Amino acid sequence: MATGKPVLLSDLVSIASYVPSNYIRPVSARPKLSEVLSSDGSIPLIDLQGLEGPHRSSIVGEIGQACQTHGFFQVKNHGIPNKVIDGTLRVSKEFFHLTERERLKNYSDDPTKTTRLSTSFNVRTETVSSWRDFLRLHCYPLEDFIHEWPSNPPSFRHNFVVCREDVAEYCRNARELSLRLLEAISESLCLETDYISKAFSKHGQHMAVNYYPPCPQPELTYGLPAHADPNAITILLQDDVPGLQVLQNDKWIAINPIPYTFIVNIGDQIQVISNDRYRSVLHRAVVDRDKERISIPTFYCPSHDAFIGPAPSLIDDDHPALYRNFAYSEYYQKFWNHGLATETCLGMFKN
Ligand code: OGA
Ligand code: NI
């Protein structure tokens, strides 16, 4: 911000009855909400019960099929307890209901900061803003970052460890689920079970707590415009307000939240490792006229020093390597500078 004082959306909207001009997309780039289809049945719901038991090969097959045809799936019986989910959603909501002064203690528009509150996507580079505030947290290794996390909401001030501990427990659980899914994805590609895990070097895990305030004119703007995720896999926790839309066969599909299930999507790094067998699919978030919405994606990723490229066993004369090898740090930096665009970053790494 030129003035030096950040404007969080959550403070702006309490006074707005229309969308300020810097949030309005050009007519050709608006969400066209009347053309969006309803999700029912179009994104597979996979039951992970028995993934480590006798049903492994059939569940691995379902996961592989979903990665290939949809790039998205939902999971139930995933092993993350309901009370951990409830606690994380509750603390997240409380954080965004803190006073502006409290919240702004965490503000930064520098994407390299490991803990920060910001707004839109990248206020340093973008020309049109998005209807979102977000708290970004690094979550692995937890002990390297947890001391940076916000020490509020105030209801926990006398014992803020408790507040962090709810979210920390969620992070540990989300990592475990990510690792199980990455093993299943490796196997579904006929790679060694630990192939992807080894390719990720020391591994990374970040979380965004996205806060989408009610919006007086949802058809003019986005919570997040169409993008593909730059990481490996994303595990999305959300409250009961719809907002996520996924591009399938050139049509936008609205995903209806199912309580206590997660939405999993393939990010660019799995598309690269799979040499395009699996798809990192465009998705976006739209906003609601009356209700605020919280969504909490966990971005599981390689560590910055990891070198990523198509798995050698997936390359042959009929399937030449589609991407060059690169350091994940290079990819991630390009993603933040590039901005959210339907032209994904993958194109910059093609052979
Ligand atoms: C993201 C994202 C979707 C949502 O943060 O990358 O795609 O529903 N979020 O908030
Ligand atoms: Ni995303």
mmCIF file of N, CA and C and ligand atoms in Angstrom, residues 72 132 136 208 210-212 223-225 227-231 234 236-238 241-245 263 265 283-286 293-297 299 335 340, ligand 1:
data_model
loop_
_atom_site.group_PDB
_atom_site.id
_atom_site.type_symbol
_atom_site.label_atom_id
_atom_site.label_comp_id
_atom_site.label_asym_id
_atom_site.label_seq_id
_atom_site.Cartn_x
_atom_site.Cartn_y
_atom_site.Cartn_z
ATOM 1 N N PHE A 72 -8.990 -33.794 -8.600
ATOM 2 C CA PHE A 72 -9.640 -33.458 -7.331
ATOM 3 C C PHE A 72 -10.361 -34.681 -6.794
ATOM 4 N N ARG A 132 -10.526 -11.360 -0.159
ATOM 5 C CA ARG A 132 -10.014 -12.354 0.786
ATOM 6 C C ARG A 132 -8.971 -11.717 1.682
ATOM 7 N N ARG A 136 -1.192 -16.780 6.812
ATOM 8 C CA ARG A 136 -0.340 -17.820 6.240
ATOM 9 C C ARG A 136 0.598 -18.311 7.339
ATOM 10 N N ALA A 208 -2.875 -21.934 4.806
ATOM 11 C CA ALA A 208 -3.500 -20.617 4.724
ATOM 12 C C ALA A 208 -4.822 -20.718 5.458
ATOM 13 N N ASN A 210 -7.975 -18.868 5.068
ATOM 14 C CA ASN A 210 -8.611 -17.888 4.186
ATOM 15 C C ASN A 210 -9.901 -17.389 4.821
ATOM 16 N N TYR A 211 -10.061 -16.081 4.833
ATOM 17 C CA TYR A 211 -11.277 -15.483 5.368
ATOM 18 C C TYR A 211 -11.931 -14.668 4.250
ATOM 19 N N TYR A 212 -13.108 -15.114 3.838
ATOM 20 C CA TYR A 212 -13.853 -14.426 2.774
ATOM 21 C C TYR A 212 -15.054 -13.747 3.417
ATOM 22 N N GLY A 223 -13.119 -14.439 -4.520
ATOM 23 C CA GLY A 223 -12.317 -14.642 -3.317
ATOM 24 C C GLY A 223 -10.897 -14.976 -3.748
ATOM 25 N N LEU A 224 -10.798 -15.876 -4.695
ATOM 26 C CA LEU A 224 -9.524 -16.190 -5.363
ATOM 27 C C LEU A 224 -9.860 -16.500 -6.822
ATOM 28 N N PRO A 225 -9.225 -15.829 -7.769
ATOM 29 C CA PRO A 225 -9.494 -16.157 -9.175
ATOM 30 C C PRO A 225 -8.891 -17.509 -9.548
ATOM 31 N N HIS A 227 -6.819 -20.573 -10.525
ATOM 32 C CA HIS A 227 -5.382 -20.853 -10.396
ATOM 33 C C HIS A 227 -5.194 -22.350 -10.209
ATOM 34 N N ALA A 228 -3.983 -22.808 -10.435
ATOM 35 C CA ALA A 228 -3.587 -24.160 -10.046
ATOM 36 C C ALA A 228 -2.651 -24.009 -8.859
ATOM 37 N N ASP A 229 -2.635 -24.982 -7.961
ATOM 38 C CA ASP A 229 -1.776 -24.862 -6.782
ATOM 39 C C ASP A 229 -0.339 -25.257 -7.146
ATOM 40 N N PRO A 230 0.644 -24.478 -6.687
ATOM 41 C CA PRO A 230 2.039 -24.731 -7.082
ATOM 42 C C PRO A 230 2.705 -25.863 -6.307
ATOM 43 N N ASN A 231 2.065 -26.307 -5.232
ATOM 44 C CA ASN A 231 2.680 -27.302 -4.338
ATOM 45 C C ASN A 231 2.425 -28.714 -4.871
ATOM 46 N N THR A 234 -2.883 -30.527 -2.016
ATOM 47 C CA THR A 234 -3.565 -29.601 -1.107
ATOM 48 C C THR A 234 -4.703 -30.352 -0.427
ATOM 49 N N LEU A 236 -7.962 -29.496 1.735
ATOM 50 C CA LEU A 236 -8.777 -28.324 2.076
ATOM 51 C C LEU A 236 -9.811 -28.651 3.136
ATOM 52 N N LEU A 237 -9.700 -27.925 4.234
ATOM 53 C CA LEU A 237 -10.722 -27.936 5.278
ATOM 54 C C LEU A 237 -11.559 -26.675 5.082
ATOM 55 N N GLN A 238 -12.871 -26.792 5.159
ATOM 56 C CA GLN A 238 -13.695 -25.598 5.001
ATOM 57 C C GLN A 238 -14.911 -25.673 5.909
ATOM 58 N N VAL A 241 -20.059 -23.089 4.292
ATOM 59 C CA VAL A 241 -20.487 -22.144 3.252
ATOM 60 C C VAL A 241 -19.795 -22.499 1.934
ATOM 61 N N PRO A 242 -20.565 -22.766 0.872
ATOM 62 C CA PRO A 242 -19.934 -23.113 -0.406
ATOM 63 C C PRO A 242 -19.134 -21.947 -0.977
ATOM 64 N N GLY A 243 -18.170 -22.220 -1.813
ATOM 65 C CA GLY A 243 -17.369 -21.161 -2.438
ATOM 66 C C GLY A 243 -16.356 -21.713 -3.429
ATOM 67 N N LEU A 244 -15.879 -22.942 -3.169
ATOM 68 C CA LEU A 244 -14.886 -23.534 -4.073
ATOM 69 C C LEU A 244 -15.551 -23.984 -5.374
ATOM 70 N N GLN A 245 -14.928 -23.662 -6.495
ATOM 71 C CA GLN A 245 -15.387 -24.144 -7.802
ATOM 72 C C GLN A 245 -14.203 -24.724 -8.560
ATOM 73 N N ILE A 263 -11.334 -31.933 0.924
ATOM 74 C CA ILE A 263 -11.145 -31.940 -0.530
ATOM 75 C C ILE A 263 -9.640 -31.990 -0.777
ATOM 76 N N ASN A 265 -6.596 -31.924 -3.681
ATOM 77 C CA ASN A 265 -6.286 -31.727 -5.092
ATOM 78 C C ASN A 265 -4.800 -31.850 -5.370
ATOM 79 N N HIS A 283 -8.889 -24.095 -10.256
ATOM 80 C CA HIS A 283 -10.004 -23.938 -9.326
ATOM 81 C C HIS A 283 -10.026 -22.487 -8.856
ATOM 82 N N ARG A 284 -11.115 -22.086 -8.220
ATOM 83 C CA ARG A 284 -11.262 -20.698 -7.798
ATOM 84 C C ARG A 284 -12.214 -20.645 -6.609
ATOM 85 N N ALA A 285 -12.218 -19.527 -5.907
ATOM 86 C CA ALA A 285 -13.169 -19.351 -4.807
ATOM 87 C C ALA A 285 -14.026 -18.136 -5.105
ATOM 88 N N VAL A 286 -15.352 -18.318 -5.006
ATOM 89 C CA VAL A 286 -16.260 -17.183 -5.142
ATOM 90 C C VAL A 286 -16.808 -16.843 -3.756
ATOM 91 N N ARG A 293 -17.020 -16.822 4.970
ATOM 92 C CA ARG A 293 -16.599 -18.210 4.752
ATOM 93 C C ARG A 293 -15.144 -18.355 5.185
ATOM 94 N N ILE A 294 -14.858 -19.487 5.830
ATOM 95 C CA ILE A 294 -13.465 -19.806 6.192
ATOM 96 C C ILE A 294 -13.060 -21.054 5.431
ATOM 97 N N SER A 295 -11.901 -21.030 4.799
ATOM 98 C CA SER A 295 -11.342 -22.250 4.218
ATOM 99 C C SER A 295 -9.876 -22.335 4.633
ATOM 100 N N ILE A 296 -9.419 -23.555 4.868
ATOM 101 C CA ILE A 296 -8.066 -23.736 5.409
ATOM 102 C C ILE A 296 -7.325 -24.785 4.581
ATOM 103 N N PRO A 297 -6.682 -24.358 3.490
ATOM 104 C CA PRO A 297 -5.886 -25.321 2.734
ATOM 105 C C PRO A 297 -4.550 -25.614 3.411
ATOM 106 N N PHE A 299 -1.015 -26.858 2.307
ATOM 107 C CA PHE A 299 -0.223 -27.043 1.085
ATOM 108 C C PHE A 299 0.967 -27.922 1.413
ATOM 109 N N PHE A 335 5.932 -18.624 -8.955
ATOM 110 C CA PHE A 335 4.495 -18.624 -8.669
ATOM 111 C C PHE A 335 4.072 -17.302 -8.026
ATOM 112 N N LEU A 340 -1.877 -14.911 -9.752
ATOM 113 C CA LEU A 340 -2.844 -15.953 -10.088
ATOM 114 C C LEU A 340 -3.355 -15.702 -11.496
HETATM 115 C C1 OGA B 1 -6.210 -21.834 -2.272
HETATM 116 C C2 OGA B 1 -7.559 -22.229 -2.707
HETATM 117 C C3 OGA B 1 -9.913 -22.500 -2.265
HETATM 118 C C4 OGA B 1 -10.932 -22.117 -1.260
HETATM 119 O O1 OGA B 1 -6.101 -21.199 -1.191
HETATM 120 O O2 OGA B 1 -5.248 -22.149 -3.011
HETATM 121 O O3 OGA B 1 -7.686 -22.730 -3.795
HETATM 122 O O4 OGA B 1 -12.014 -22.688 -1.323
HETATM 123 N N1 OGA B 1 -8.610 -22.040 -1.884
HETATM 124 O O5 OGA B 1 -10.663 -21.258 -0.424
#
